[in-house]
Short mmCIF file of C-alpha atoms in Angstrom, two decimals:
data_model
loop_
_atom_site.label_atom_id
_atom_site.label_comp_id
_atom_site.label_asym_id
_atom_site.label_seq_id
_atom_site.Cartn_x
_atom_site.Cartn_y
_atom_site.Cartn_z
CA MET A 1 0.00 0.00 0.00
CA GLU A 2 1.35 3.49 -0.88
CA LYS A 3 2.02 5.98 1.87
CA ASN A 4 -0.19 8.99 2.70
CA LEU A 5 -3.29 7.66 0.97
CA PRO A 6 -6.67 6.93 2.61
CA ILE A 7 -6.83 3.47 4.16
CA ASP A 8 -7.58 0.77 1.63
CA PHE A 9 -9.74 -2.01 3.08
CA THR A 10 -9.62 -4.11 -0.11
CA GLY A 11 -9.07 -7.75 0.84
CA PHE A 12 -9.42 -7.03 4.56
CA ASP A 13 -11.93 -9.41 6.19
CA ILE A 14 -13.58 -7.12 8.73
CA HIS A 15 -15.94 -9.77 10.14
CA ALA A 16 -13.12 -12.27 10.73
CA PHE A 17 -11.01 -9.53 12.33
CA GLN A 18 -13.83 -8.63 14.73
CA LYS A 19 -14.37 -12.27 15.62
CA ASP A 20 -10.69 -13.05 16.27
CA LEU A 21 -10.16 -9.87 18.30
CA ILE A 22 -13.23 -10.17 20.51
CA SER A 23 -12.78 -13.92 21.07
CA TRP A 24 -9.25 -13.27 22.30
CA PHE A 25 -10.46 -10.51 24.62
CA GLU A 26 -13.16 -12.75 26.10
CA ARG A 27 -10.46 -15.31 26.96
CA GLU A 28 -7.65 -13.03 28.06
CA MET A 29 -9.14 -9.81 29.45
CA ARG A 30 -7.59 -8.64 32.69
CA ASP A 31 -9.74 -8.52 35.81
CA LEU A 32 -9.79 -4.76 36.37
CA PRO A 33 -12.08 -3.15 38.97
CA TRP A 34 -13.80 -0.84 36.46
CA ARG A 35 -14.70 -3.81 34.26
CA ARG A 36 -16.87 -5.49 36.86
CA ASP A 37 -19.99 -3.57 35.81
CA SER A 38 -20.97 -1.09 33.14
CA ASP A 39 -21.65 1.89 35.44
CA PRO A 40 -20.90 4.92 33.22
CA TYR A 41 -19.67 6.92 36.24
CA LYS A 42 -17.04 4.28 37.12
CA ILE A 43 -15.99 3.92 33.49
CA TRP A 44 -15.69 7.70 33.20
CA VAL A 45 -13.51 7.96 36.33
CA SER A 46 -11.31 5.06 35.23
CA GLU A 47 -10.75 6.52 31.77
CA ILE A 48 -9.78 9.91 33.21
CA MET A 49 -7.36 8.22 35.61
CA LEU A 50 -5.85 6.07 32.86
CA GLN A 51 -4.88 9.05 30.71
CA GLN A 52 -1.06 9.03 30.58
CA THR A 53 -0.94 6.69 33.59
CA ARG A 54 -0.17 2.98 33.86
CA VAL A 55 -2.95 0.53 34.75
CA ASP A 56 -1.03 -0.87 37.74
CA THR A 57 -0.70 2.65 39.15
CA VAL A 58 -4.37 3.46 38.61
CA ILE A 59 -5.91 0.37 40.27
CA PRO A 60 -5.33 1.35 43.94
CA TYR A 61 -6.25 4.98 43.23
CA PHE A 62 -9.47 3.92 41.54
CA GLN A 63 -10.41 1.64 44.42
CA ARG A 64 -9.77 4.33 47.05
CA PHE A 65 -11.57 6.95 44.97
CA MET A 66 -14.63 4.72 44.66
CA GLU A 67 -14.64 4.03 48.38
CA LYS A 68 -14.61 7.78 49.05
CA PHE A 69 -16.95 8.79 46.20
CA PRO A 70 -18.98 5.66 45.31
CA THR A 71 -21.53 7.56 43.22
CA LEU A 72 -21.55 10.50 40.86
CA GLU A 73 -23.65 12.40 43.42
CA ALA A 74 -21.04 11.82 46.15
CA LEU A 75 -18.30 13.27 43.95
CA ALA A 76 -20.45 16.21 42.82
CA ASP A 77 -21.19 17.12 46.46
CA ALA A 78 -17.57 16.82 47.63
CA ASP A 79 -15.30 19.76 48.46
CA GLU A 80 -12.53 20.39 45.91
CA ASP A 81 -9.74 20.07 48.50
CA GLU A 82 -11.13 16.67 49.49
CA VAL A 83 -11.20 15.55 45.85
CA LEU A 84 -7.66 16.77 45.20
CA LYS A 85 -6.43 14.94 48.28
CA GLU A 86 -7.81 11.62 46.96
CA TRP A 87 -6.05 12.28 43.63
CA GLU A 88 -2.77 13.25 45.32
CA GLY A 89 0.19 11.56 43.66
CA LEU A 90 -1.67 10.59 40.49
CA GLY A 91 -0.60 13.77 38.70
CA TYR A 92 -2.13 15.79 35.87
CA TYR A 93 -4.46 17.43 38.39
CA SER A 94 -6.42 19.36 35.77
CA ARG A 95 -7.99 15.98 34.95
CA VAL A 96 -9.69 15.66 38.32
CA ARG A 97 -10.67 19.33 38.50
CA ASN A 98 -12.37 19.00 35.11
CA LEU A 99 -14.01 15.74 36.20
CA HIS A 100 -15.30 17.39 39.38
CA THR A 101 -16.76 20.29 37.38
CA ALA A 102 -18.32 17.92 34.85
CA VAL A 103 -20.02 15.62 37.37
CA LYS A 104 -21.58 18.69 38.98
CA GLU A 105 -22.99 19.60 35.58
CA VAL A 106 -24.34 16.05 35.12
CA GLN A 107 -25.91 16.24 38.57
CA GLU A 108 -27.60 19.58 37.84
CA LYS A 109 -28.46 19.23 34.15
CA TYR A 110 -29.05 15.49 33.68
CA GLY A 111 -30.30 14.45 37.11
CA GLY A 112 -27.11 12.56 37.96
CA THR A 113 -27.23 10.27 34.90
CA VAL A 114 -24.29 10.43 32.49
CA PRO A 115 -25.79 11.46 29.12
CA LYS A 116 -26.01 8.89 26.30
CA THR A 117 -25.57 11.01 23.18
CA PRO A 118 -22.19 11.87 21.62
CA LYS A 119 -23.10 15.56 21.46
CA GLU A 120 -24.01 15.82 25.15
CA VAL A 121 -21.10 13.73 26.42
CA ALA A 122 -18.58 15.67 24.31
CA LYS A 123 -19.73 18.96 25.90
CA LEU A 124 -18.72 17.83 29.40
CA LYS A 125 -15.59 19.54 30.70
CA GLY A 126 -12.47 17.45 30.22
CA VAL A 127 -14.20 14.84 28.05
CA GLY A 128 -12.40 14.58 24.73
CA PRO A 129 -13.21 12.31 21.78
CA TYR A 130 -11.46 9.27 23.30
CA THR A 131 -13.18 9.48 26.70
CA ALA A 132 -16.56 10.15 25.07
CA GLY A 133 -16.13 7.11 22.83
CA ALA A 134 -15.08 4.93 25.77
CA ILE A 135 -18.11 5.94 27.87
CA LEU A 136 -20.58 5.54 25.00
CA SER A 137 -19.25 2.20 23.76
CA ILE A 138 -18.38 0.51 27.07
CA ALA A 139 -21.23 1.79 29.25
CA TYR A 140 -23.96 2.24 26.66
CA GLY A 141 -23.01 -0.21 23.89
CA GLN A 142 -22.88 2.41 21.16
CA PRO A 143 -20.53 1.84 18.17
CA GLU A 144 -18.45 4.95 18.79
CA PRO A 145 -14.65 5.02 18.28
CA ALA A 146 -12.36 5.35 21.32
CA VAL A 147 -9.00 6.18 19.81
CA ASP A 148 -5.96 6.74 22.03
CA GLY A 149 -2.24 6.22 21.46
CA ASN A 150 -2.51 2.46 21.98
CA VAL A 151 -5.27 2.15 19.41
CA MET A 152 -3.43 4.29 16.86
CA ARG A 153 -0.32 2.14 17.27
CA VAL A 154 -2.28 -1.10 16.82
CA LEU A 155 -4.18 0.12 13.77
CA SER A 156 -1.06 1.67 12.21
CA ARG A 157 0.40 -1.83 12.11
CA ILE A 158 -2.73 -3.81 11.27
CA LEU A 159 -3.75 -1.50 8.42
CA SER A 160 -0.23 -0.29 7.48
CA VAL A 161 -0.97 3.38 8.07
CA TRP A 162 2.04 5.68 7.58
CA GLU A 163 0.56 8.89 8.93
CA ASP A 164 2.41 10.53 11.86
CA ILE A 165 0.34 9.61 14.93
CA ALA A 166 1.83 12.56 16.86
CA LYS A 167 -0.09 14.97 14.60
CA PRO A 168 -3.61 15.83 15.88
CA SER A 169 -4.93 15.63 12.32
CA SER A 170 -4.10 11.91 12.17
CA ARG A 171 -6.69 11.04 14.82
CA LYS A 172 -9.52 11.52 12.31
CA ILE A 173 -8.00 8.85 10.06
CA PHE A 174 -8.01 6.31 12.88
CA GLU A 175 -11.47 7.28 14.12
CA ASP A 176 -12.79 6.70 10.60
CA ALA A 177 -11.00 3.35 10.54
CA VAL A 178 -12.62 2.27 13.81
CA ARG A 179 -16.05 3.28 12.52
CA LYS A 180 -15.41 0.94 9.58
CA LEU A 181 -14.09 -1.92 11.73
CA ILE A 182 -16.11 -1.75 14.96
CA SER A 183 -18.51 -4.52 15.89
CA HIS A 184 -22.05 -3.20 16.14
CA GLU A 185 -23.05 -6.29 18.09
CA ASN A 186 -20.39 -5.77 20.79
CA PRO A 187 -18.74 -2.34 20.50
CA SER A 188 -17.76 -2.43 24.17
CA PHE A 189 -15.56 -5.52 23.84
CA PHE A 190 -14.25 -4.41 20.45
CA ASN A 191 -12.90 -1.09 21.77
CA GLN A 192 -11.61 -2.63 24.98
CA ALA A 193 -9.93 -5.40 22.99
CA LEU A 194 -8.05 -2.90 20.82
CA MET A 195 -6.84 -1.11 23.97
CA GLU A 196 -5.90 -4.41 25.63
CA LEU A 197 -4.06 -5.59 22.53
CA GLY A 198 -1.97 -2.42 22.53
CA ALA A 199 -1.24 -2.71 26.24
CA LEU A 200 -0.30 -6.40 26.35
CA VAL A 201 0.73 -7.62 22.88
CA CYS A 202 1.12 -4.89 20.25
CA THR A 203 3.42 -2.84 22.47
CA SER A 204 5.47 0.16 21.37
CA LYS A 205 8.76 -1.76 21.57
CA SER A 206 9.28 -5.43 20.73
CA PRO A 207 5.64 -6.34 19.95
CA SER A 208 4.76 -10.00 20.64
CA CYS A 209 3.62 -10.75 17.11
CA LEU A 210 3.73 -14.53 17.57
CA LEU A 211 1.15 -14.23 20.37
CA CYS A 212 -1.09 -11.81 18.50
CA PRO A 213 -4.67 -13.04 17.95
CA VAL A 214 -5.07 -10.90 14.81
CA ARG A 215 -1.63 -11.53 13.29
CA ASP A 216 -3.20 -13.06 10.17
CA HIS A 217 -4.95 -9.73 9.53
CA CYS A 218 -1.87 -7.56 10.19
CA ARG A 219 -0.36 -5.92 7.12
CA ALA A 220 2.73 -4.71 9.00
CA PHE A 221 3.49 -8.31 10.07
CA ALA A 222 3.10 -9.51 6.49
CA GLU A 223 5.28 -6.66 5.20
CA GLY A 224 7.91 -6.88 7.98
CA THR A 225 7.31 -3.31 9.18
CA THR A 226 6.12 -3.86 12.76
CA GLU A 227 9.33 -2.35 14.18
CA VAL A 228 9.06 0.89 12.18
CA LEU A 229 5.33 1.51 12.60
CA PRO A 230 3.73 3.61 13.86
CA VAL A 231 5.34 6.77 12.50
CA LYS A 232 5.68 9.15 15.43
CA SER A 233 7.63 12.41 15.42
CA LYS A 234 9.37 13.56 18.58
CA GLY A 235 7.78 16.19 20.77
CA LYS A 236 9.35 19.46 21.89
CA LYS A 237 12.23 19.37 24.34
CA GLN A 238 11.18 19.88 27.95
CA LYS A 239 11.95 23.26 29.51
CA GLN A 240 14.10 23.12 32.66
CA ILE A 241 13.35 25.48 35.54
CA GLN A 242 15.56 25.95 38.62
CA LEU A 243 13.51 26.66 41.75
CA ALA A 244 14.27 27.44 45.38
CA ALA A 245 11.88 26.32 48.11
CA ALA A 246 11.76 26.59 51.88
CA VAL A 247 10.25 24.55 54.67
CA LEU A 248 9.63 27.17 57.34
CA GLU A 249 8.68 26.77 61.00
CA ASP A 250 7.19 29.48 63.18
CA GLY A 251 7.88 29.90 66.89
CA ASP A 252 5.33 27.21 67.75
CA GLY A 253 6.83 24.64 65.36
CA ARG A 254 4.06 25.05 62.83
CA ILE A 255 4.86 24.74 59.10
CA VAL A 256 4.13 27.39 56.47
CA ILE A 257 2.18 26.10 53.46
CA HIS A 258 0.93 27.99 50.44
CA LYS A 259 -1.97 27.34 48.06
CA ARG A 260 -1.17 27.65 44.36
CA PRO A 261 -3.38 29.84 42.11
CA GLY A 262 -6.73 28.50 40.95
CA LYS A 263 -5.58 28.33 37.33
CA GLY A 264 -2.52 26.91 35.63
CA LEU A 265 -0.08 24.18 36.61
CA LEU A 266 -1.08 22.27 39.78
CA ALA A 267 -3.94 24.68 40.37
CA ASN A 268 -5.24 24.84 43.97
CA MET A 269 -2.63 22.37 45.22
CA TRP A 270 -0.75 23.13 48.43
CA GLU A 271 3.04 23.50 48.54
CA PHE A 272 5.91 24.82 50.58
CA VAL A 273 6.84 28.33 49.49
CA GLN A 274 8.96 28.27 46.33
CA THR A 275 10.13 30.66 43.63
CA GLU A 276 12.21 30.59 40.48
CA GLU A 277 15.93 31.20 40.97
CA SER A 278 17.84 34.10 39.42
CA SER A 279 21.05 34.02 37.44
CA PHE A 280 22.21 37.19 39.23
CA LEU A 281 21.66 36.44 42.93
CA PRO A 282 22.31 33.42 45.17
CA ALA A 283 19.26 31.14 45.49
CA ARG A 284 19.06 31.69 49.24
CA GLN A 285 18.89 35.48 48.80
CA VAL A 286 16.28 35.21 46.02
CA LEU A 287 14.14 33.07 48.31
CA LYS A 288 14.48 35.47 51.28
CA ASP A 289 13.53 38.44 49.08
CA TYR A 290 10.54 36.56 47.66
CA LEU A 291 9.29 35.58 51.12
CA SER A 292 9.52 39.17 52.31
CA GLU A 293 8.04 40.88 49.26
CA GLU A 294 5.29 38.37 48.42
CA PHE A 295 4.16 37.23 51.87
CA GLY A 296 5.68 39.65 54.37
CA ILE A 297 7.64 36.77 55.91
CA GLU A 298 10.99 37.57 57.51
CA ALA A 299 12.85 34.27 57.67
CA GLU A 300 16.27 33.03 58.71
CA LEU A 301 17.34 30.34 56.25
CA GLU A 302 20.13 27.83 56.73
CA THR A 303 23.16 28.51 54.55
CA ASP A 304 22.99 25.30 52.54
CA TYR A 305 19.97 23.59 51.03
CA PHE A 306 19.19 20.23 52.66
CA THR A 307 17.88 18.41 49.60
CA GLU A 308 17.44 18.80 45.87
CA ILE A 309 14.31 17.47 44.17
CA ARG A 310 13.81 16.87 40.46
CA HIS A 311 10.28 16.48 39.12
CA VAL A 312 9.58 15.77 35.45
CA PHE A 313 6.33 16.97 33.87
CA THR A 314 5.29 16.30 30.29
CA HIS A 315 6.45 19.72 29.11
CA LEU A 316 8.96 20.87 31.74
CA ILE A 317 11.38 19.80 34.46
CA TRP A 318 11.56 21.31 37.93
CA ASP A 319 14.89 21.22 39.78
CA ILE A 320 14.20 22.42 43.33
CA ARG A 321 16.81 23.33 45.92
CA VAL A 322 15.15 23.16 49.32
CA TYR A 323 16.18 25.17 52.39
CA ARG A 324 14.84 25.08 55.89
CA GLY A 325 14.41 28.03 58.15
CA LYS A 326 12.67 29.84 60.98
CA ILE A 327 10.16 32.66 60.75
CA LYS A 328 11.21 35.76 62.69
CA ASN A 329 7.87 37.60 62.58
CA ARG A 330 4.23 36.66 63.11
CA VAL A 331 2.44 35.38 59.99
CA GLU A 332 -1.27 36.06 59.66
CA GLY A 333 -3.01 33.09 58.05
CA THR A 334 -5.19 33.49 54.96
CA ASP A 335 -7.02 31.13 52.62
CA GLU A 336 -3.82 30.91 50.53
CA LEU A 337 -1.18 30.92 53.30
CA LYS A 338 -1.35 28.90 56.50
CA CYS A 339 0.81 27.87 59.44
CA VAL A 340 -0.22 24.32 60.34
CA PRO A 341 1.03 21.73 62.82
CA ALA A 342 3.27 19.07 61.27
CA TRP A 343 0.70 16.35 61.89
CA GLU A 344 -1.86 18.33 59.86
CA ILE A 345 0.24 18.38 56.68
CA GLU A 346 -1.27 15.01 55.68
CA LYS A 347 -4.71 16.63 55.38
CA TYR A 348 -3.67 18.82 52.47
CA ALA A 349 -3.17 17.80 48.84
CA PHE A 350 0.45 18.33 47.80
CA PRO A 351 2.03 17.59 44.39
CA VAL A 352 4.53 14.72 44.32
CA SER A 353 7.53 17.07 44.28
CA HIS A 354 6.47 18.66 47.57
CA GLN A 355 5.56 15.33 49.11
CA LYS A 356 9.22 14.42 48.47
CA ILE A 357 10.32 17.66 50.09
CA TRP A 358 8.30 16.86 53.20
CA LYS A 359 9.67 13.33 53.35
CA ALA A 360 13.24 14.62 53.13
CA TYR A 361 12.52 17.24 55.81
CA ARG A 362 11.04 14.69 58.19
CA ALA A 363 14.13 12.53 57.70
CA LEU A 364 16.21 15.35 59.20
CA LYS A 365 14.32 15.23 62.50
#
């Protein structure tokens, strides 16, 4: 097949492909907690958690989240800080903030029932084409495509598609392909089987072609191109930022914590006070000036930082030098700045980088 042309299904036995794929899934599907019923709320939560996160990581989070918020109504009624705390450590916090906003909308507009139409589901905050397709096909049995990176990789090989899967425009090609291939009798198992195949067999590196249930349908296997497909261009280089942070105690041994802004990276998460370093002044001096000018905190910081934390995001890297110190003046608490006892730190939702800071600080005691 020539490159950069629409997918040619000539000679491709769609019915046999569906049968082989779904039969394999029925035999081999993993026992995952969100597969035990077809509750659209549980499927929705699981799909949001699974975005850019490994299944093994998600399982305990999903189970704890369901214990805390067993129904859509329970999540809609919960306080945001409480929701963020249950998500703590899972990362990509905009996911759960969008989910929280969206379930409130479902509660108010749809009486607590996740809508069944593509148009309504797609309007929910944080629900993109993949999540909408997963909810509609898995929970409601509708033949809608659910195309993520796994599915694009699998179909690139099976159908010998040479479009760059890193380009947003390529998604439409694969969504159209799924609409052509999907089983109308069992769209739920079809979509889940494609995802499962990508996770367990048709992996990004060293795919297990000899174990593949649809190998006989795979054009890349027949052509010897499984190691070069899919085509995927590299993303932009991550930006590195050098930060200075401080764990500060007041005269009563309480710890200063700060709430991040309500928009942007790690919105509404709590952290120890931190600021970006300068190329002109020592990090310790930059931090002291920031504390004084931004929060009115006069602090005595130790000369050397006690730990250095690196945290890697999708688009940037934080390198944080962390100091400890004592507050010399009284700090008036606000909604964004608090002095809390050490034992109370666990009540607040901190990003992973600042959880590591706290762990390193406690190790000094």
